[in-house]
Each structure stands twice: as structure tokens, then as C-alpha cells.
Short mmCIF file of C-alpha atoms in Angstrom, two decimals:
data_model
loop_
_atom_site.label_atom_id
_atom_site.label_comp_id
_atom_site.label_asym_id
_atom_site.label_seq_id
_atom_site.Cartn_x
_atom_site.Cartn_y
_atom_site.Cartn_z
CA UNK V 1 11.89 24.93 -19.16
CA UNK V 2 8.79 25.07 -16.90
CA UNK V 3 9.24 24.00 -13.30
CA UNK V 4 6.82 21.40 -11.89
CA UNK V 5 6.38 20.62 -8.19
CA UNK V 6 4.32 17.49 -7.41
CA UNK V 7 3.14 17.39 -3.79
CA UNK V 8 1.95 14.48 -1.68
CA UNK V 9 0.28 16.39 1.17
CA UNK V 10 0.15 15.33 4.77
CA UNK V 11 -2.71 14.98 7.19
CA UNK V 12 -1.18 16.49 10.29
CA UNK V 13 -3.20 14.38 12.73
CA UNK V 14 -2.40 11.11 10.96
CA UNK V 15 1.26 12.03 10.65
CA UNK V 16 1.49 12.28 14.43
CA UNK V 17 0.78 8.56 14.42
CA UNK V 18 2.60 7.62 11.23
CA UNK V 19 5.85 9.28 12.28
CA UNK V 20 6.33 6.75 15.09
CA UNK V 21 5.54 3.58 13.13
CA UNK V 22 8.49 1.38 12.21
CA UNK V 23 7.16 0.52 8.76
CA UNK V 24 6.16 3.26 6.35
CA UNK V 25 5.78 2.82 2.62
CA UNK V 26 6.06 5.31 -0.18
CA UNK V 27 2.88 7.01 -1.34
CA UNK V 28 2.69 5.96 -4.98
CA UNK V 29 0.45 8.50 -6.73
CA UNK V 30 2.92 11.27 -7.47
CA UNK V 31 5.95 9.10 -8.35
CA UNK V 32 3.62 7.21 -10.70
CA UNK V 33 2.22 10.35 -12.38
CA UNK V 34 5.76 11.73 -12.65
CA UNK V 35 6.46 8.87 -15.03
CA UNK V 36 4.18 10.57 -17.57
CA UNK V 37 5.97 13.95 -17.40
CA UNK V 38 7.89 14.76 -20.62
CA UNK V 39 11.52 15.94 -20.65
CA UNK V 40 10.44 19.53 -21.34
CA UNK V 41 9.69 19.93 -17.62
CA UNK V 42 12.00 20.37 -14.65
CA UNK V 43 10.29 18.18 -12.08
CA UNK V 44 10.50 17.76 -8.32
CA UNK V 45 8.54 15.50 -5.95
CA UNK V 46 7.75 16.59 -2.40
CA UNK V 47 6.15 14.40 0.29
CA UNK V 48 5.19 16.43 3.35
CA UNK V 49 5.78 13.36 5.46
CA UNK V 50 9.52 13.79 4.91
CA UNK V 51 10.02 17.48 4.19
CA UNK V 52 8.17 20.80 4.55
CA UNK V 53 6.88 22.95 1.72
CA UNK V 54 8.99 26.08 1.25
CA UNK V 55 6.41 28.00 -0.83
CA UNK V 56 8.70 29.33 -3.51
CA UNK V 57 7.22 30.23 -6.88
CA UNK V 58 7.24 27.47 -9.47
CA UNK V 59 5.42 27.43 -12.79
CA UNK V 60 3.16 24.48 -12.03
CA UNK V 61 2.11 22.78 -8.78
CA UNK V 62 0.22 19.46 -8.81
CA UNK V 63 -1.35 18.13 -5.60
CA UNK V 64 -3.25 14.92 -4.94
CA UNK V 65 -6.22 15.33 -2.59
CA UNK V 66 -7.80 12.88 -0.16
CA UNK V 67 -10.85 13.86 1.88
CA UNK V 68 -9.12 14.23 5.29
CA UNK V 69 -6.43 16.57 3.95
CA UNK V 70 -8.64 18.61 1.61
CA UNK V 71 -8.71 21.77 3.81
CA UNK V 72 -4.93 21.58 4.16
CA UNK V 73 -4.49 21.18 0.40
CA UNK V 74 -6.76 24.13 -0.30
CA UNK V 75 -4.61 26.26 2.00
CA UNK V 76 -1.46 25.10 0.18
CA UNK V 77 -3.09 25.89 -3.16
CA UNK V 78 -4.04 29.39 -2.03
CA UNK V 79 -0.49 30.24 -1.06
CA UNK V 80 1.00 29.00 -4.35
CA UNK V 81 -1.65 30.78 -6.40
CA UNK V 82 -0.82 34.00 -4.54
CA UNK V 83 2.80 33.48 -5.64
CA UNK V 84 1.64 33.21 -9.26
CA UNK V 85 1.94 29.43 -9.65
CA UNK V 86 -0.64 27.46 -11.63
CA UNK V 87 -2.17 24.85 -9.32
CA UNK V 88 -3.64 21.56 -10.53
CA UNK V 89 -5.68 19.38 -8.13
CA UNK V 90 -6.63 15.73 -8.53
CA UNK V 91 -7.24 12.60 -6.52
CA UNK V 92 -10.23 10.87 -4.91
CA UNK V 93 -11.69 13.92 -3.17
CA UNK V 94 -11.57 16.01 -6.34
CA UNK V 95 -13.26 13.25 -8.32
CA UNK V 96 -16.07 13.03 -5.78
CA UNK V 97 -16.36 16.78 -5.11
CA UNK V 98 -15.35 18.52 -8.36
CA UNK V 99 -17.37 21.70 -7.86
CA UNK V 100 -15.85 22.28 -4.42
CA UNK V 101 -12.30 21.54 -5.62
CA UNK V 102 -12.68 23.80 -8.65
CA UNK V 103 -12.97 26.77 -6.30
CA UNK V 104 -9.50 26.07 -4.91
CA UNK V 105 -7.37 25.30 -7.97
CA UNK V 106 -6.71 26.55 -11.46
CA UNK V 107 -7.22 23.10 -13.00
CA UNK V 108 -8.89 19.98 -11.63
CA UNK V 109 -8.77 16.35 -12.71
CA UNK V 110 -11.92 14.27 -12.38
CA UNK V 111 -11.43 10.52 -12.54
CA UNK V 112 -8.36 8.51 -13.44
CA UNK V 113 -5.56 10.57 -14.96
CA UNK V 114 -3.64 8.22 -17.27
CA UNK V 115 -4.97 10.07 -20.32
CA UNK V 116 -5.94 13.50 -18.95
CA UNK V 117 -2.67 14.24 -17.12
CA UNK V 118 -0.47 13.91 -20.25
CA UNK V 119 -3.06 15.94 -22.19
CA UNK V 120 -2.88 18.72 -19.61
CA UNK V 121 0.92 18.72 -19.56
CA UNK V 122 0.91 19.25 -23.33
CA UNK V 123 -1.67 22.03 -23.01
CA UNK V 124 0.37 23.73 -20.29
CA UNK V 125 3.40 23.95 -22.57
CA UNK V 126 1.27 25.76 -25.15
CA UNK V 127 -0.59 27.91 -22.63
CA UNK V 128 -4.00 26.41 -23.48
CA UNK V 129 -4.89 24.85 -20.13
CA UNK V 130 -8.50 23.93 -19.40
CA UNK V 131 -10.29 24.45 -16.10
CA UNK V 132 -11.22 20.77 -15.80
CA UNK V 133 -10.02 17.50 -17.34
CA UNK V 134 -12.49 14.66 -16.96
CA UNK V 135 -11.91 11.01 -17.71
CA UNK V 136 -15.12 9.77 -19.35
CA UNK V 137 -14.13 6.14 -19.80
CA UNK V 138 -11.97 3.50 -18.14
CA UNK V 139 -8.34 3.89 -19.18
CA UNK V 140 -6.21 0.89 -20.02
CA UNK V 141 -3.53 -0.23 -17.55
CA UNK V 142 -1.30 -1.58 -20.33
CA UNK V 143 2.00 0.12 -21.10
CA UNK V 144 2.10 2.35 -18.03
CA UNK V 145 5.40 4.06 -17.15
CA UNK V 146 7.64 2.98 -14.28
CA UNK V 147 7.11 5.35 -11.31
CA UNK V 148 9.88 7.93 -10.84
CA UNK V 149 11.15 6.51 -7.58
CA UNK V 150 14.49 8.20 -8.28
CA UNK V 151 12.80 11.52 -7.42
CA UNK V 152 11.64 10.40 -3.97
CA UNK V 153 13.36 12.31 -1.19
CA UNK V 154 13.53 11.23 2.45
CA UNK V 155 14.87 8.46 4.65
CA UNK V 156 11.66 7.71 6.60
CA UNK V 157 10.29 5.24 4.03
CA UNK V 158 11.07 1.59 4.76
CA UNK V 159 9.07 -0.01 1.96
CA UNK V 160 8.37 0.58 -1.69
CA UNK V 161 4.97 0.30 -3.36
CA UNK V 162 3.59 -1.05 -6.62
CA UNK V 163 0.14 -1.81 -8.00
CA UNK V 164 -0.93 -4.79 -10.10
CA UNK V 165 -4.67 -4.08 -10.27
CA UNK V 166 -7.15 -1.30 -9.73
CA UNK V 167 -10.60 -1.34 -8.19
CA UNK V 168 -12.55 -4.03 -6.34
CA UNK V 169 -15.49 -6.22 -7.36
CA UNK V 170 -17.28 -5.60 -4.04
CA UNK V 171 -19.35 -2.67 -2.85
CA UNK V 172 -18.80 -2.13 0.88
CA UNK V 173 -20.95 0.58 2.43
CA UNK V 174 -18.01 2.67 3.64
CA UNK V 175 -15.95 2.48 0.43
CA UNK V 176 -16.03 4.87 -2.56
CA UNK V 177 -13.96 2.81 -5.02
CA UNK V 178 -16.96 2.03 -7.22
CA UNK V 179 -17.52 5.75 -7.78
CA UNK V 180 -13.86 6.54 -8.33
CA UNK V 181 -13.01 3.70 -10.72
CA UNK V 182 -16.18 3.50 -12.85
CA UNK V 183 -17.21 0.23 -11.19
CA UNK V 184 -14.46 -1.60 -13.08
CA UNK V 185 -11.81 -4.01 -11.79
CA UNK V 186 -8.70 -4.20 -14.02
CA UNK V 187 -5.23 -5.75 -13.97
CA UNK V 188 -1.88 -4.73 -15.41
CA UNK V 189 0.09 -7.10 -17.66
CA UNK V 190 2.10 -9.50 -15.48
CA UNK V 191 5.40 -8.79 -17.26
CA UNK V 192 5.00 -5.03 -16.70
CA UNK V 193 4.29 -5.50 -12.98
CA UNK V 194 7.37 -7.70 -12.64
CA UNK V 195 9.50 -5.11 -14.45
CA UNK V 196 8.13 -2.43 -12.10
CA UNK V 197 8.95 -4.49 -9.01
CA UNK V 198 12.39 -5.35 -10.34
CA UNK V 199 13.17 -1.65 -10.76
CA UNK V 200 12.68 -1.01 -7.03
CA UNK V 201 15.80 -1.01 -4.84
CA UNK V 202 13.68 -1.98 -1.84
CA UNK V 203 13.84 -5.53 -0.51
CA UNK V 204 10.41 -4.98 1.04
CA UNK V 205 7.39 -3.53 -0.70
CA UNK V 206 3.60 -3.42 -0.57
CA UNK V 207 1.07 -4.01 -3.30
CA UNK V 208 -1.05 -0.85 -3.50
CA UNK V 209 -4.01 -2.91 -4.78
CA UNK V 210 -7.40 -2.59 -3.09
CA UNK V 211 -7.97 -6.36 -3.41
CA UNK V 212 -4.86 -8.23 -4.52
CA UNK V 213 -6.53 -11.68 -4.67
CA UNK V 214 -9.63 -10.45 -6.55
CA UNK V 215 -8.66 -12.34 -9.72
CA UNK V 216 -7.04 -15.58 -8.51
CA UNK V 217 -6.02 -16.75 -11.97
CA UNK V 218 -4.19 -13.49 -12.65
CA UNK V 219 -2.63 -13.34 -9.18
CA UNK V 220 -1.32 -16.91 -9.43
CA UNK V 221 0.39 -16.10 -12.74
CA UNK V 222 1.93 -12.99 -11.20
CA UNK V 223 3.15 -14.83 -8.08
CA UNK V 224 4.90 -17.50 -10.11
CA UNK V 225 6.97 -14.78 -11.78
CA UNK V 226 7.45 -12.78 -8.59
CA UNK V 227 9.01 -15.78 -6.82
CA UNK V 228 12.13 -15.28 -8.96
CA UNK V 229 12.85 -11.78 -7.60
CA UNK V 230 13.60 -12.68 -3.95
CA UNK V 231 11.48 -9.85 -2.50
CA UNK V 232 9.35 -9.65 0.66
CA UNK V 233 5.95 -8.04 0.37
CA UNK V 234 2.50 -7.43 1.79
CA UNK V 235 -0.94 -6.98 0.24
CA UNK V 236 -4.61 -6.37 1.04
CA UNK V 237 -6.99 -9.30 0.40
CA UNK V 238 -10.42 -10.58 1.40
CA UNK V 239 -11.01 -13.28 3.99
CA UNK V 240 -12.78 -15.70 1.65
CA UNK V 241 -10.01 -15.51 -0.97
CA UNK V 242 -7.68 -17.12 1.58
CA UNK V 243 -9.58 -20.38 1.24
CA UNK V 244 -7.53 -21.03 -1.91
CA UNK V 245 -4.62 -23.17 -0.73
CA UNK V 246 -2.75 -22.92 -4.03
CA UNK V 247 -2.92 -19.14 -3.87
CA UNK V 248 -1.51 -19.06 -0.35
CA UNK V 249 1.24 -21.51 -1.21
CA UNK V 250 2.29 -19.42 -4.21
CA UNK V 251 2.12 -16.23 -2.11
CA UNK V 252 4.45 -17.70 0.49
CA UNK V 253 6.88 -18.97 -2.16
CA UNK V 254 6.87 -15.50 -3.75
CA UNK V 255 7.89 -13.82 -0.49
CA UNK V 256 4.61 -12.82 1.18
CA UNK V 257 5.36 -11.51 4.65
CA UNK V 258 1.89 -10.43 5.75
CA UNK V 259 -1.62 -9.90 4.43
CA UNK V 260 -4.09 -7.21 5.42
CA UNK V 261 -7.50 -8.83 5.95
CA UNK V 262 -10.60 -6.65 6.14
CA UNK V 263 -12.39 -8.42 8.99
CA UNK V 264 -14.20 -5.15 9.84
CA UNK V 265 -16.48 -6.66 12.50
CA UNK V 266 -16.96 -9.79 14.61
CA UNK V 267 -20.73 -9.24 14.43
CA UNK V 268 -22.88 -10.69 11.65
CA UNK V 269 -25.10 -7.62 11.84
CA UNK V 270 -22.05 -5.38 11.67
CA UNK V 271 -21.00 -7.14 8.48
CA UNK V 272 -24.47 -6.60 7.06
CA UNK V 273 -24.17 -2.91 7.95
CA UNK V 274 -20.91 -2.90 6.02
CA UNK V 275 -22.53 -4.69 3.05
CA UNK V 276 -19.83 -7.31 3.56
CA UNK V 277 -21.97 -10.43 3.81
CA UNK V 278 -19.28 -12.49 2.08
CA UNK V 279 -17.29 -12.35 5.33
CA UNK V 280 -18.18 -15.14 7.77
CA UNK V 281 -17.21 -14.55 11.38
CA UNK V 282 -17.05 -18.27 12.12
CA UNK V 283 -14.29 -18.61 9.50
CA UNK V 284 -12.01 -15.90 10.89
CA UNK V 285 -10.09 -18.17 13.25
CA UNK V 286 -9.68 -20.88 10.61
CA UNK V 287 -8.31 -18.40 8.08
CA UNK V 288 -5.85 -16.94 10.61
CA UNK V 289 -4.59 -20.42 11.50
CA UNK V 290 -4.26 -21.32 7.83
CA UNK V 291 -2.21 -18.23 7.05
CA UNK V 292 0.01 -18.89 10.05
CA UNK V 293 0.64 -22.42 8.80
CA UNK V 294 2.03 -20.87 5.63
CA UNK V 295 4.20 -18.51 7.69
CA UNK V 296 2.16 -15.43 6.73
CA UNK V 297 1.28 -12.77 9.30
CA UNK V 298 -2.13 -11.12 9.51
CA UNK V 299 -2.91 -7.43 9.88
CA UNK V 300 -6.65 -7.24 10.52
CA UNK V 301 -8.76 -4.26 9.51
CA UNK V 302 -11.40 -3.40 12.12
CA UNK V 303 -14.05 -0.67 11.90
CA UNK V 304 -16.00 0.65 14.90
CA UNK V 305 -19.25 2.60 14.71
CA UNK V 306 -21.65 0.50 12.62
CA UNK V 307 -25.30 1.05 13.51
CA UNK V 308 -25.43 -2.29 15.32
CA UNK V 309 -22.36 -1.53 17.45
CA UNK V 310 -22.91 -0.87 21.16
CA UNK V 311 -20.46 -0.07 23.96
CA UNK V 312 -19.66 -3.77 24.33
CA UNK V 313 -18.13 -3.93 20.85
CA UNK V 314 -14.72 -2.68 21.94
CA UNK V 315 -14.12 -5.32 24.59
CA UNK V 316 -15.62 -8.18 22.56
CA UNK V 317 -13.49 -7.21 19.54
CA UNK V 318 -10.34 -7.05 21.66
CA UNK V 319 -11.05 -10.48 23.12
CA UNK V 320 -11.82 -11.95 19.69
CA UNK V 321 -8.65 -10.51 18.10
CA UNK V 322 -6.52 -11.90 20.90
CA UNK V 323 -8.23 -15.29 20.84
CA UNK V 324 -7.82 -15.93 17.11
CA UNK V 325 -4.27 -14.60 17.21
CA UNK V 326 -4.15 -11.86 14.60
CA UNK V 327 -0.66 -10.40 14.54
CA UNK V 328 -1.73 -6.78 14.23
CA UNK V 329 -4.79 -4.56 13.80
CA UNK V 330 -5.49 -1.40 11.88
CA UNK V 331 -8.56 -0.01 13.63
CA UNK V 332 -10.65 2.87 12.31
CA UNK V 333 -13.72 4.84 13.23
CA UNK V 334 -16.45 4.41 10.62
CA UNK V 335 -16.25 7.47 8.38
CA UNK V 336 -18.93 8.44 5.81
CA UNK V 337 -16.68 9.55 2.97
CA UNK V 338 -18.33 11.28 0.02
CA UNK V 339 -19.27 8.78 -2.65
CA UNK V 340 -20.13 6.01 -0.18
CA UNK V 341 -23.59 4.60 0.48
CA UNK V 342 -23.35 5.44 4.19
CA UNK V 343 -22.66 9.08 3.32
CA UNK V 344 -25.90 9.24 1.36
CA UNK V 345 -27.75 7.30 4.08
CA UNK V 346 -26.53 9.50 6.94
CA UNK V 347 -27.13 12.65 4.92
CA UNK V 348 -30.71 11.56 4.27
CA UNK V 349 -31.21 10.70 7.95
CA UNK V 350 -29.68 14.00 9.10
CA UNK V 351 -26.85 12.26 10.91
CA UNK V 352 -23.85 13.99 9.31
CA UNK V 353 -22.35 16.32 11.89
CA UNK V 354 -20.64 18.67 9.43
CA UNK V 355 -18.60 18.75 6.25
CA UNK V 356 -15.37 19.84 7.89
CA UNK V 357 -13.22 17.34 6.04
CA UNK V 358 -10.57 17.49 8.77
CA UNK V 359 -12.97 15.37 10.82
CA UNK V 360 -13.11 12.65 8.16
CA UNK V 361 -9.84 10.89 9.02
CA UNK V 362 -11.21 7.86 10.89
CA UNK V 363 -8.77 8.32 13.76
CA UNK V 364 -9.32 11.48 15.76
CA UNK V 365 -12.91 12.52 15.12
CA UNK V 366 -16.45 11.19 14.62
CA UNK V 367 -18.15 12.78 11.61
CA UNK V 368 -21.69 11.43 12.11
CA UNK V 369 -24.18 10.55 14.86
CA UNK V 370 -23.82 6.87 15.82
CA UNK V 371 -26.86 4.83 16.79
CA UNK V 372 -25.56 2.60 19.58
CA UNK V 373 -23.49 5.12 21.53
CA UNK V 374 -22.58 8.81 21.67
CA UNK V 375 -19.79 10.34 19.59
CA UNK V 376 -17.66 10.71 22.69
CA UNK V 377 -18.23 7.10 23.66
CA UNK V 378 -17.25 5.94 20.16
CA UNK V 379 -14.04 7.96 20.16
CA UNK V 380 -13.09 6.98 23.70
CA UNK V 381 -13.90 3.32 23.11
CA UNK V 382 -11.84 3.33 19.93
CA UNK V 383 -8.83 4.84 21.72
CA UNK V 384 -9.19 2.45 24.63
CA UNK V 385 -9.28 -0.53 22.24
CA UNK V 386 -6.07 0.63 20.57
CA UNK V 387 -4.35 1.13 23.87
CA UNK V 388 -5.30 -2.30 25.17
CA UNK V 389 -4.59 -4.09 21.90
CA UNK V 390 -1.08 -2.65 21.80
CA UNK V 391 -0.38 -3.30 25.47
CA UNK V 392 2.38 -5.79 26.22
CA UNK V 393 -0.23 -8.11 27.69
CA UNK V 394 -2.08 -8.34 24.37
CA UNK V 395 1.12 -8.51 22.33
CA UNK V 396 2.45 -11.41 24.39
CA UNK V 397 -0.81 -13.31 24.07
CA UNK V 398 -1.05 -12.89 20.30
CA UNK V 399 2.59 -13.55 19.43
CA UNK V 400 2.63 -16.57 21.74
CA UNK V 401 -0.32 -17.92 19.79
CA UNK V 402 0.96 -17.00 16.33
CA UNK V 403 4.70 -17.77 16.50
CA UNK V 404 5.02 -16.53 12.91
CA UNK V 405 7.58 -13.91 11.83
CA UNK V 406 8.18 -13.34 15.53
CA UNK V 407 10.66 -10.51 15.44
CA UNK V 408 8.90 -8.70 12.59
CA UNK V 409 5.57 -8.91 14.47
CA UNK V 410 7.19 -7.76 17.69
CA UNK V 411 8.74 -4.77 15.93
CA UNK V 412 5.47 -3.96 14.15
CA UNK V 413 3.45 -4.10 17.36
CA UNK V 414 6.04 -2.07 19.23
CA UNK V 415 5.92 0.56 16.49
CA UNK V 416 2.11 0.77 16.72
CA UNK V 417 2.33 0.87 20.52
CA UNK V 418 4.83 3.72 20.43
CA UNK V 419 2.81 5.56 17.80
CA UNK V 420 -0.40 5.13 19.79
CA UNK V 421 1.11 6.51 22.99
CA UNK V 422 2.53 9.53 21.21
CA UNK V 423 -0.67 10.02 19.20
CA UNK V 424 -3.16 10.09 22.03
CA UNK V 425 -1.02 10.90 25.06
CA UNK V 426 -3.07 8.27 26.85
CA UNK V 427 -1.76 5.38 28.92
CA UNK V 428 -4.59 2.88 28.74
CA UNK V 429 -3.94 -0.37 30.59
CA UNK V 430 -0.15 0.13 30.70
CA UNK V 431 0.68 0.51 34.39
CA UNK V 432 2.05 -2.99 34.90
CA UNK V 433 3.08 -3.72 31.33
CA UNK V 434 6.83 -3.15 31.48
CA UNK V 435 7.22 -6.39 33.42
CA UNK V 436 5.17 -8.03 30.66
CA UNK V 437 7.77 -6.85 28.18
CA UNK V 438 10.37 -8.72 30.19
CA UNK V 439 8.13 -11.78 30.20
CA UNK V 440 7.88 -11.56 26.44
CA UNK V 441 11.66 -11.71 26.17
CA UNK V 442 11.58 -14.77 28.37
CA UNK V 443 8.93 -16.33 26.11
CA UNK V 444 11.12 -15.77 23.07
CA UNK V 445 14.15 -17.31 24.77
CA UNK V 446 12.18 -20.41 25.76
CA UNK V 447 10.53 -21.09 22.41
CA UNK V 448 11.90 -24.10 20.53
CA UNK V 449 14.15 -23.25 17.60
#
């Protein structure tokens, strides 16, 4: 019986941050692909976030590759190949850079793997493996297997994950989904998604979808069924989709705890740079208030480094986030990933600094030459924003305004605050904040029940 090790690799810099968050969800790719593996294999899943790789010889090693961890994956592959293992590489980075990836693995997968992965597993049993397996058309999402969550090892995951759809109808300048998913948005059958969710032991889970509200008719049908399961969940949606009151009401009834909203920028020009003209800055506050009325928290996505951004963007964004009362923020440095329009633009303009993929993580490095500031100013401004946003002063102001899911939001913000301080070893704006923590406790005691 051939042995199969399926690895979810880490990005060491991101894990320094992730390890101190209070809410971490399972990475879905490998448990999902494990559902396709036939009984002829002895299979093991390994997530580097929870356990180290021991580098013992196995017959087959499969690794999913994202751009920021590509160099790390290539090093892992090299060690296993030296041991005599056959190494298969797939994932977004392989799909967008197949020639590069082919130099570092025995087999690569280009595109979605619902059809090519089972084909390869059959070929491996007969010893007739190909160098590359390419998906030439859009595979159906009907009849997919339940992810092998029983194989997940580790106690550091607090939430499960599931996906109901794949792709996104939009074409943001920093996003490569259109290239990865053949420019197609698709949904899974509602009954199969509900069965998948029902199989999870987790009370809390996240939808892995890139745009959960993209098809409102489908989502409403799904939410009506989901309401019966008594789960709590989160998802990523667009700002304008939250104008649908029926959708929000159904989401709340179905257990929605928070939504991730890609605000990206509080500048109209910044939104044009992002090719996200469907966002309207003047609507942000209204949408936040509406979600809070339904008891739903907001995690806002913010990106720094658009061509129209200047040094003032960090302070104005901080003030705007606090004023409209978003409950949390996931901030990133604009990163020109392969397959995106900004990658091609910056390459043409000679603004890409290098192709050291370690620098393409959106957190610790700047991979291109910004227009409105230097690389150092962008990185420092980004870190200063995160420090100030997760100061007790900012947390008190936002939670006092929101008053939604108070203890969850407090725990979430504390987790980000702790992660930030460990991640950067900076202490931005924190000197007098411990007394603010005491004031927050007083606020909570005084709020009407």
C-alpha cells in the first residue's frame, strides 16, 4: 500500500502573526483533496502550522503552493526528492508559474484538480505518472467528496471551513482569481453544502468562498437550509451586496457572526486603482451601521500602497475606520502577485523589485516601487497603522460605537493586538494604553443589558 503525505506548508513570517491570533481556521485544500484519495493509499495530512515535517521517506508527497511560501515549498520538495519520494506540486502559484514549479517537483498540477488529481492517483498506482496534469476546462462542483477532516491533526484550530462557491464575478487589479478559475463563478448544490457543514464537529466555521453573496438567489436558498443547523459562521462578501436586507436577515437567522468586507480604500482614486469602482466610500458607514443593526460584526479588508496613496493615507484610514465603527481590520500591503493586472503593469513599468517570492506576503515586505512614498515609508506606515488600530484607545472607541458581539470582538481585537506586538516587536502608541484597558472594562460594566 503506497504511503501518501499531503502537506499544507507554512509561511514562517505569517505564522509568527497567526500563532498569536485567537481565531484560526483549518486550511481546506488538503483535507478536501484527501476526500478523492482511494482506499489503496495510506494517507496522512500534515499542516506545518500545527506540527513540523520530519522528512522521513514516503512514497508520495503532495504539497499545495501559494506565492509567499513557494521558496519554502521548493526546499521541502528538494529534501523529499533526495529521500526518494515522488513529489507532486499544485495550487495557485503552480497554476500561474508552471514552468518554474516544474523545476522543483516530479509532477505538477495546473488549474483546478477535481479531475486531474484522481487521474494522477490512478496513474501513480500503475507507475505511469505524467510530468504535468493540466485542467483544460471548468470542472463541475457537483458530487464533490466531504473533506477528510478526520485526518486533521492539531489543537490550534478554532474554526472549521467549507466552500459553497468558487471564483468571483469581479476583476480587482490585485487579484488573480480570474486566471486561476477560468473566469468562471460556480456554486455547489445546496444540499451537498449543508451535508458538508453538518459533518463538521465545529460549532464555528468560515465559508472559504471568495465572494459568498455573489449569487444572492443561491445564497438565500442556502441560508434558509443552514438556519436549521445551529452553527455560527463568517464569510467574505462585497460592500454593495449588503444592501440586500433580505439577505442580511437570512444571514443573521442562519448564524452569521461576522462578515469580511473588502473596503480596500477610503479614497475614490484608490478604488479606481484597485478596479473596484463598485465600492462607494460614502456608503461604507451606512453599510456598517446596517450590519450592526442585524447583530453582525464587520472585519474590514484594507490595502495600502495604491498609486494614489500618499503618507497621509495611514492616518486618514485609521480615523475613518474608527469613525464608522468597523469591529476589526485585516490590513495588507499591496502585493503584485503573478496573474494580476498590477503585476503586468509594474513589470512593464520596471517597478517590480525582484521575484523573491518570500517578499510577496503582503505583511513584512514591499515587492514593488510605490508612487506616493518610498518602500520604507510604506512598510513603516503599514506597521504604525496596525499598532494604532489595535491599541486599546482604538478598540474602546470602535467597540463603544458598535456594541455588537462585544466579547467576541474584544477577544478578536485582543488576539490581533497580541499577534501584532509579537510579530513586529514594536510598541506603537501603547505607552498609556493599559489604563485604557481598565476603562474598557468600566465601559462594559456600565452598558445597559
